[in-house]
Amino acid sequence: MKTIKYRVLLFILLICSVSYAQKFEGLAKTPPMGWNSWNKFACNVSEKLIRETADAMVASGMKDAGYQYIVIDDCWQVGRDSLGFIVADPERFPPGIKALADYVHSKGLKFGIYSCAGEKTCGGRPASRGHEYQDALTYAKWGVDYLKYDWCNTENLNAKGAYTTMSMALKEAGRPIVFSLCEWGDNKPWLWAEKVGHLWRTTGDIFNCFDCIKDNGSWKAWGVMQIVDKQEGLRKYAGPGHWNDPDMLEVGNGMPVNEERAHFTMWAMLAAPLIAGNDLRDMSPETLGVLTNKDVIAINQDTLGIQGWKYAVNDSVETWLKPLVNDEWAIFFLNRSVLPKKIEQNWKALVATDDFSGRSLDASGNNIFVLKDLWLKKITGDTRKPFSTVIPGHDALCFRLIRKQAKSPK
Ligand code: GLA
């Protein structure tokens, strides 16, 4: 009798776990890295652009630095056929999406696409409402590896319900596809999306400015600093396979290199997806240097997957910390002022405990860390000596604290 009861209980537990866990597990163990067309090209997408971008991702060294996904954003679609299947713009994508995905795959990269939970996308193109399973099957057939799913024209929809439907449709279609929720944080996806997708936008759209707000009438676009401030309190929801997404990068779209450096390092500290949003075919050496800084990327891709936090603020300079594998740490100083600011760090006084991960950084006493400056790309000293420097306006400094000597046993 007992065994039967036990089996029934096991069966119920199994059913519950199967119906609850709908997303593809095992994807995006570290924040996804790639490129998306929207920030630079908006609706001006074409087969030629995507092919050339894939070529440039390889030739520039970005692929070697870890970038993987090539994602076409809005405006690739023009209608549905008589059976309701989505149709790509035949003028802009003459051989169709499958051929393009094959090309991207032939470069050793992965292919992503965009749709929206409403009836129309934000760009007014046909979206997936009522066609979720059909679209998911189409994407799987085409070889899609990543879906960005938007939230325009969804007035009467429940966000968790709508995104769960697409998540289940993708799972049913059978191809592992990273599911990127682009719901702008309106319905707090961090509270419910861990089992639904692999990343969720936390804010409205970014735009190409370090510290400003662009008022578009019915909606606002946010500068890099405004987006950073909106991440407050969200770090506890992120981790391997489920990331906060503060939107795609604006590196290479016109900001001066100091701001690019600060923006990119900040995204690394936030364990944010690193999705480049510039023209990869035409980058300055400075922009390429920022996007491919392997030490900064290593902070972002650290396998612990713990998002950093703001540890201190002093005269416009923020100090952020991020725990890393092997008891190492990243420390990031962000100068939000346009003026140069002097910073002084007495490492011996640096004792910080992360309430979320339970990890502690203790550079006092016998704990000595070597300091690697991730933009100078060299070891500049260790934590035995206090450190002082001037950070130019809108710039940043980041060290990896590498453990030199374990605490001597008591
Ligand atoms: C929304 C999204 C953007 C982009 C556009 C496309 O604004 O937030 O990232 O995908 O739609 O129309």
Coordinates of C-alpha atoms and ligand atoms in Angstrom, one line a residue:
M1 CA 0.0 0.0 0.0
K2 CA 2.8 2.4 1.0
T3 CA 4.6 1.7 -2.2
I4 CA 1.5 2.5 -4.3
K5 CA 1.1 5.8 -2.4
Y6 CA 4.7 6.6 -2.9
R7 CA 4.5 5.9 -6.6
V8 CA 1.3 8.1 -7.0
L9 CA 3.2 10.9 -5.2
L10 CA 6.2 10.5 -7.5
F11 CA 3.9 10.6 -10.5
I12 CA 2.2 13.8 -9.3
L13 CA 5.5 15.4 -8.7
L14 CA 6.7 14.4 -12.1
I15 CA 3.6 15.8 -13.8
C16 CA 4.1 19.1 -11.8
S17 CA 7.7 19.5 -12.7
V18 CA 7.1 18.7 -16.4
S19 CA 4.2 21.2 -16.7
Y20 CA 6.1 23.9 -14.8
A21 CA 9.5 23.7 -16.5
Q22 CA 8.7 24.6 -20.1
K23 CA 11.8 26.4 -21.3
F24 CA 14.8 24.6 -22.8
E25 CA 17.3 24.1 -20.0
G26 CA 21.0 24.2 -20.4
L27 CA 21.1 27.2 -22.7
A28 CA 22.7 30.6 -22.0
K29 CA 24.7 29.3 -19.0
T30 CA 26.6 32.6 -19.3
P31 CA 25.1 35.8 -20.7
P32 CA 24.5 35.5 -24.4
M33 CA 27.0 37.3 -26.7
G34 CA 26.2 38.4 -30.2
W35 CA 24.9 41.2 -32.5
N36 CA 21.4 42.6 -33.3
S37 CA 20.4 44.8 -36.1
W38 CA 18.1 47.2 -34.4
N39 CA 20.2 49.9 -32.6
K40 CA 22.1 50.8 -35.8
F41 CA 19.9 49.7 -38.7
A42 CA 16.3 49.8 -37.3
C43 CA 14.0 48.5 -40.2
N44 CA 16.8 48.7 -42.8
V45 CA 17.6 45.0 -42.7
S46 CA 18.5 42.7 -45.6
E47 CA 20.1 39.5 -46.4
K48 CA 23.2 41.3 -47.6
L49 CA 23.6 43.1 -44.2
I50 CA 23.2 39.9 -42.2
R51 CA 25.7 38.0 -44.4
E52 CA 28.2 40.8 -44.3
T53 CA 27.8 41.1 -40.5
A54 CA 28.4 37.4 -40.1
D55 CA 31.6 37.7 -42.2
A56 CA 32.7 40.8 -40.2
M57 CA 32.1 39.0 -36.9
V58 CA 34.5 36.3 -37.9
A59 CA 37.1 38.6 -39.7
S60 CA 37.2 41.2 -36.9
G61 CA 38.0 38.7 -34.2
M62 CA 34.7 39.1 -32.4
K63 CA 33.8 35.5 -32.9
D64 CA 37.1 34.5 -31.3
A65 CA 36.3 36.9 -28.4
G66 CA 33.1 34.9 -27.8
Y67 CA 30.3 36.6 -29.8
Q68 CA 28.0 34.0 -31.3
Y69 CA 24.5 35.1 -32.2
I70 CA 23.6 37.1 -35.3
V71 CA 20.0 38.4 -34.6
I72 CA 17.8 40.1 -37.2
D73 CA 15.4 42.4 -35.3
D74 CA 12.1 43.8 -36.6
C75 CA 11.0 44.3 -40.2
W76 CA 12.2 41.1 -41.9
Q77 CA 8.6 39.9 -42.2
V78 CA 5.9 41.2 -44.6
G79 CA 2.9 39.0 -44.2
R80 CA 1.4 35.5 -43.9
D81 CA 0.6 33.0 -46.6
S82 CA -2.9 31.5 -47.1
L83 CA -2.1 28.9 -44.4
G84 CA -0.9 31.5 -41.9
F85 CA 2.8 30.8 -42.2
I86 CA 5.0 33.9 -41.8
V87 CA 6.5 35.3 -45.0
A88 CA 9.9 37.1 -45.1
D89 CA 10.3 40.2 -47.3
P90 CA 11.2 38.6 -50.7
E91 CA 12.9 41.7 -51.9
R92 CA 15.2 42.1 -48.9
F93 CA 15.7 38.4 -48.2
P94 CA 15.5 36.8 -51.7
P95 CA 16.6 33.3 -50.9
G96 CA 14.6 33.3 -47.7
I97 CA 15.5 32.9 -44.0
K98 CA 16.5 29.3 -44.0
A99 CA 19.3 30.0 -46.5
L100 CA 20.5 32.9 -44.5
A101 CA 20.5 30.8 -41.3
D102 CA 22.5 28.2 -43.1
Y103 CA 25.0 30.8 -44.1
V104 CA 25.4 32.1 -40.6
H105 CA 25.8 28.5 -39.3
S106 CA 28.5 27.9 -42.0
K107 CA 30.5 30.6 -40.3
G108 CA 30.4 28.8 -37.0
L109 CA 27.9 31.3 -35.6
K110 CA 24.3 31.0 -34.4
F111 CA 21.2 32.6 -35.9
G112 CA 18.5 34.7 -34.2
I113 CA 15.2 36.2 -35.2
Y114 CA 12.6 38.6 -33.8
S115 CA 8.9 38.5 -33.3
C116 CA 6.3 40.0 -30.9
A117 CA 3.5 38.7 -28.7
G118 CA 1.0 41.2 -30.1
E119 CA -0.8 41.1 -33.4
K120 CA 1.7 43.5 -34.9
T121 CA 5.4 44.1 -34.1
C122 CA 6.6 47.5 -32.9
G123 CA 7.5 48.2 -36.5
G124 CA 3.9 47.3 -37.6
R125 CA 4.8 44.0 -39.2
P126 CA 2.8 40.7 -38.6
A127 CA 3.6 39.3 -35.2
S128 CA 2.9 36.0 -33.5
R129 CA -0.4 36.4 -31.6
G130 CA -2.5 33.3 -32.5
H131 CA 0.3 31.9 -34.5
E132 CA 2.7 30.9 -31.7
Y133 CA 3.0 27.2 -32.4
Q134 CA 3.1 27.7 -36.1
D135 CA 5.8 30.3 -35.8
A136 CA 7.9 28.2 -33.4
L137 CA 7.8 25.3 -35.8
T138 CA 8.8 27.6 -38.7
Y139 CA 11.7 29.0 -36.7
A140 CA 12.8 25.4 -35.7
K141 CA 12.6 24.4 -39.4
W142 CA 14.7 27.4 -40.5
G143 CA 17.4 26.6 -37.9
V144 CA 16.8 29.6 -35.6
D145 CA 18.9 29.5 -32.4
Y146 CA 17.6 32.6 -30.6
L147 CA 14.2 34.4 -30.5
K148 CA 13.8 38.0 -29.3
Y149 CA 10.1 38.4 -28.5
D150 CA 8.7 41.9 -28.2
W151 CA 5.7 43.4 -26.4
C152 CA 4.0 45.9 -28.7
N153 CA 0.2 45.9 -29.4
T154 CA -0.5 43.6 -26.5
E155 CA -3.1 45.8 -24.7
N156 CA -5.4 42.9 -23.5
L157 CA -2.7 40.3 -22.9
N158 CA -1.3 38.9 -19.7
A159 CA 2.5 39.1 -20.0
K160 CA 3.3 35.9 -18.1
G161 CA 0.6 34.0 -20.1
A162 CA 1.7 35.3 -23.5
Y163 CA 5.4 34.6 -22.9
T164 CA 4.6 31.2 -21.5
T165 CA 2.7 30.3 -24.6
M166 CA 5.6 31.1 -26.8
S167 CA 8.0 29.4 -24.5
M168 CA 5.9 26.2 -24.6
A169 CA 5.6 26.5 -28.4
L170 CA 9.4 26.7 -28.7
K171 CA 9.8 23.7 -26.5
E172 CA 7.3 21.7 -28.5
A173 CA 9.0 22.6 -31.7
G174 CA 12.0 20.7 -30.4
R175 CA 14.9 22.9 -31.4
P176 CA 16.9 24.4 -28.5
I177 CA 16.2 28.2 -29.0
V178 CA 17.4 30.8 -26.5
F179 CA 14.2 32.8 -25.6
S180 CA 14.8 36.5 -25.0
L181 CA 11.8 38.3 -23.5
C182 CA 11.6 41.9 -24.6
E183 CA 8.8 43.1 -22.3
W184 CA 10.7 46.2 -21.1
G185 CA 10.2 45.3 -17.4
D186 CA 6.6 46.5 -17.5
N187 CA 5.3 43.4 -15.7
K188 CA 8.4 42.7 -13.7
P189 CA 9.5 39.6 -15.7
W190 CA 12.3 39.0 -13.2
L191 CA 9.6 37.7 -10.8
W192 CA 8.2 35.1 -13.1
A193 CA 10.4 34.5 -16.2
E194 CA 13.1 32.3 -14.8
K195 CA 11.2 29.2 -16.0
V196 CA 9.9 30.9 -19.2
G197 CA 13.0 32.3 -20.9
H198 CA 16.7 32.8 -20.7
L199 CA 16.9 36.6 -20.5
W200 CA 14.4 39.4 -20.0
R201 CA 14.6 43.1 -20.8
T202 CA 14.5 45.1 -17.6
T203 CA 13.8 48.6 -19.2
G204 CA 12.5 50.4 -22.2
D205 CA 14.9 51.0 -25.1
I206 CA 18.4 52.3 -24.8
F207 CA 19.6 55.0 -27.2
N208 CA 23.0 56.2 -28.1
C209 CA 23.8 58.7 -25.3
F210 CA 25.7 58.2 -22.1
D211 CA 23.6 60.3 -19.8
C212 CA 20.3 61.6 -21.2
I213 CA 16.7 60.8 -21.8
K214 CA 15.0 61.0 -25.2
D215 CA 11.3 61.9 -25.1
N216 CA 9.5 60.3 -28.0
G217 CA 6.1 61.5 -26.9
S218 CA 4.3 58.3 -25.9
W219 CA 7.5 56.6 -24.7
K220 CA 11.0 57.5 -23.7
A221 CA 14.4 56.0 -24.6
W222 CA 17.1 55.9 -22.0
G223 CA 20.8 56.7 -22.0
V224 CA 23.4 54.3 -20.6
M225 CA 23.3 55.8 -17.0
Q226 CA 19.5 55.9 -16.9
I227 CA 19.4 52.2 -17.8
V228 CA 22.0 51.4 -15.1
D229 CA 20.0 53.1 -12.4
K230 CA 16.9 51.0 -13.4
Q231 CA 18.8 47.8 -12.5
E232 CA 18.7 48.6 -8.8
G233 CA 17.4 45.6 -6.8
L234 CA 17.3 43.2 -9.7
R235 CA 20.6 41.3 -9.2
K236 CA 19.1 38.6 -7.1
Y237 CA 16.9 37.4 -9.9
A238 CA 19.7 36.7 -12.4
G239 CA 22.0 33.7 -12.7
P240 CA 23.1 31.0 -15.2
G241 CA 20.4 30.4 -17.7
H242 CA 18.3 33.5 -16.7
W243 CA 19.6 37.0 -17.1
N244 CA 18.5 40.5 -16.5
D245 CA 18.9 42.3 -19.9
P246 CA 19.5 46.0 -19.7
D247 CA 19.3 46.2 -23.6
M248 CA 21.7 45.9 -26.4
L249 CA 25.0 47.8 -26.6
E250 CA 25.5 51.2 -28.1
V251 CA 29.2 50.8 -28.4
G252 CA 30.4 51.9 -31.8
N253 CA 27.4 54.1 -32.5
G254 CA 29.0 57.4 -31.9
M255 CA 29.9 57.8 -28.2
P256 CA 33.5 58.8 -27.4
V257 CA 35.8 55.9 -26.5
N258 CA 35.8 56.7 -22.7
E259 CA 32.0 56.4 -22.6
E260 CA 32.2 53.2 -24.7
R261 CA 34.6 51.7 -22.2
A262 CA 32.4 52.7 -19.2
H263 CA 29.3 51.4 -20.9
F264 CA 30.9 48.0 -21.9
T265 CA 32.5 47.4 -18.5
M266 CA 29.3 48.3 -16.8
W267 CA 27.4 45.7 -18.8
A268 CA 30.1 43.2 -17.9
M269 CA 29.7 44.0 -14.2
L270 CA 25.9 43.6 -14.6
A271 CA 26.4 40.1 -16.1
A272 CA 24.3 41.5 -19.0
P273 CA 23.9 39.9 -22.4
L274 CA 26.6 41.5 -24.6
I275 CA 24.7 42.1 -27.8
A276 CA 26.6 44.5 -30.1
G277 CA 24.4 47.0 -31.8
N278 CA 26.8 48.7 -34.2
D279 CA 27.9 48.3 -37.8
L280 CA 30.5 45.5 -37.5
R281 CA 31.6 46.1 -41.1
D282 CA 32.8 49.6 -40.2
M283 CA 34.3 49.9 -36.7
S284 CA 37.1 52.1 -35.5
P285 CA 40.1 50.2 -33.9
E286 CA 39.0 51.8 -30.6
T287 CA 35.5 50.4 -30.8
L288 CA 36.8 47.0 -31.8
G289 CA 39.2 47.2 -28.9
V290 CA 36.4 47.8 -26.5
L291 CA 34.1 45.1 -27.8
T292 CA 36.9 42.5 -27.8
N293 CA 38.6 43.2 -24.5
K294 CA 38.9 39.6 -23.4
D295 CA 39.6 40.4 -19.7
V296 CA 36.4 42.5 -19.5
I297 CA 34.5 39.8 -21.4
A298 CA 35.8 37.3 -18.8
I299 CA 34.2 39.3 -16.0
N300 CA 30.9 39.1 -17.9
Q301 CA 31.2 35.5 -18.8
D302 CA 32.3 34.3 -15.4
T303 CA 30.7 30.9 -14.8
L304 CA 29.4 31.8 -11.3
G305 CA 27.0 34.1 -13.1
I306 CA 26.7 36.5 -10.2
Q307 CA 25.6 40.0 -11.1
G308 CA 27.7 42.8 -9.6
W309 CA 26.5 45.4 -7.2
K310 CA 27.1 49.1 -6.3
Y311 CA 29.2 49.0 -3.2
A312 CA 29.9 52.7 -2.7
V313 CA 29.3 56.2 -4.1
N314 CA 31.7 59.0 -3.5
D315 CA 31.6 62.4 -5.3
S316 CA 30.1 61.0 -8.6
V317 CA 32.3 58.0 -8.6
E318 CA 30.6 54.6 -8.1
T319 CA 32.4 51.6 -6.9
W320 CA 31.0 48.2 -8.1
L321 CA 32.0 44.7 -7.0
K322 CA 31.4 41.4 -8.7
P323 CA 32.4 38.0 -7.3
L324 CA 34.2 35.7 -9.7
V325 CA 35.3 32.1 -9.7
N326 CA 38.3 31.0 -7.6
D327 CA 37.5 33.6 -5.0
E328 CA 38.6 36.4 -7.3
W329 CA 36.7 39.7 -7.7
A330 CA 36.2 42.5 -10.2
I331 CA 36.2 46.0 -8.9
F332 CA 34.9 48.8 -11.1
F333 CA 35.1 52.5 -10.6
L334 CA 32.6 54.5 -12.7
N335 CA 33.0 58.3 -13.0
R336 CA 29.6 59.6 -13.8
S337 CA 30.7 63.2 -13.8
V338 CA 32.0 65.0 -16.9
L339 CA 34.8 66.2 -14.8
P340 CA 37.9 64.2 -13.9
K341 CA 37.7 62.7 -10.3
K342 CA 40.4 61.6 -8.0
I343 CA 39.9 58.2 -6.4
E344 CA 41.7 56.7 -3.4
Q345 CA 41.4 53.1 -2.4
N346 CA 42.9 51.8 0.7
W347 CA 42.6 48.1 0.0
K348 CA 43.4 47.1 3.5
A349 CA 40.1 48.7 4.5
L350 CA 38.2 46.9 1.9
V351 CA 36.0 44.2 3.5
A352 CA 32.7 43.6 1.7
T353 CA 30.2 40.9 2.1
D354 CA 27.7 40.1 -0.6
D355 CA 24.4 39.3 1.1
F356 CA 23.0 37.6 -2.0
S357 CA 25.8 35.1 -2.7
G358 CA 27.3 35.0 0.8
R359 CA 30.7 35.7 -0.6
S360 CA 33.1 38.0 1.1
L361 CA 36.0 40.1 -0.2
D362 CA 38.6 40.8 2.4
A363 CA 41.7 42.5 1.2
S364 CA 42.9 43.3 4.8
G365 CA 45.5 41.4 6.8
N366 CA 47.0 38.4 5.1
N367 CA 44.7 38.4 2.1
I368 CA 46.7 39.9 -0.7
F369 CA 45.3 40.3 -4.2
V370 CA 47.3 41.2 -7.3
L371 CA 45.6 44.0 -9.3
K372 CA 45.1 43.5 -13.0
D373 CA 44.0 46.7 -14.7
L374 CA 41.7 45.5 -17.5
W375 CA 42.0 48.5 -19.7
L376 CA 45.7 49.0 -19.3
K377 CA 45.9 45.2 -19.7
K378 CA 48.6 44.7 -17.1
I379 CA 49.3 44.0 -13.5
T380 CA 49.7 47.3 -11.8
G381 CA 50.4 46.3 -8.2
D382 CA 48.7 44.6 -5.3
T383 CA 46.5 45.3 -2.4
R384 CA 49.2 45.9 0.1
K385 CA 49.6 49.5 -1.0
P386 CA 46.8 52.1 -1.1
F387 CA 46.0 53.1 -4.7
S388 CA 45.2 56.6 -6.0
T389 CA 44.5 57.9 -9.5
V390 CA 42.4 60.3 -11.5
I391 CA 39.6 59.0 -13.6
P392 CA 38.7 61.2 -16.6
G393 CA 35.0 62.3 -16.9
H394 CA 32.6 59.6 -18.1
D395 CA 35.2 57.0 -17.9
A396 CA 35.9 53.9 -15.9
L397 CA 38.6 51.8 -14.3
C398 CA 38.3 48.1 -13.7
F399 CA 40.6 45.7 -11.9
R400 CA 40.5 41.9 -11.5
L401 CA 41.6 41.1 -8.0
I402 CA 43.6 37.9 -8.3
R403 CA 44.3 36.0 -5.1
K404 CA 48.0 36.0 -4.3
Q405 CA 48.1 34.3 -1.0
A406 CA 45.5 32.4 0.8
K407 CA 44.7 33.5 4.4
S408 CA 47.2 31.8 6.6
P409 CA 45.6 29.0 8.7
K410 CA 44.8 30.0 12.2
Ligands
GLA1 C1 11.0 47.6 -29.4 C2 12.2 46.9 -28.8 C3 13.4 47.2 -29.5 C4 13.3 46.8 -31.0 C5 12.0 47.5 -31.6 C6 11.7 46.9 -33.0 O1 11.1 49.0 -29.2 O2 12.3 47.2 -27.4 O3 14.6 46.6 -29.0 O4 13.2 45.4 -31.1 O5 10.9 47.3 -30.8 O6 10.5 47.5 -33.5

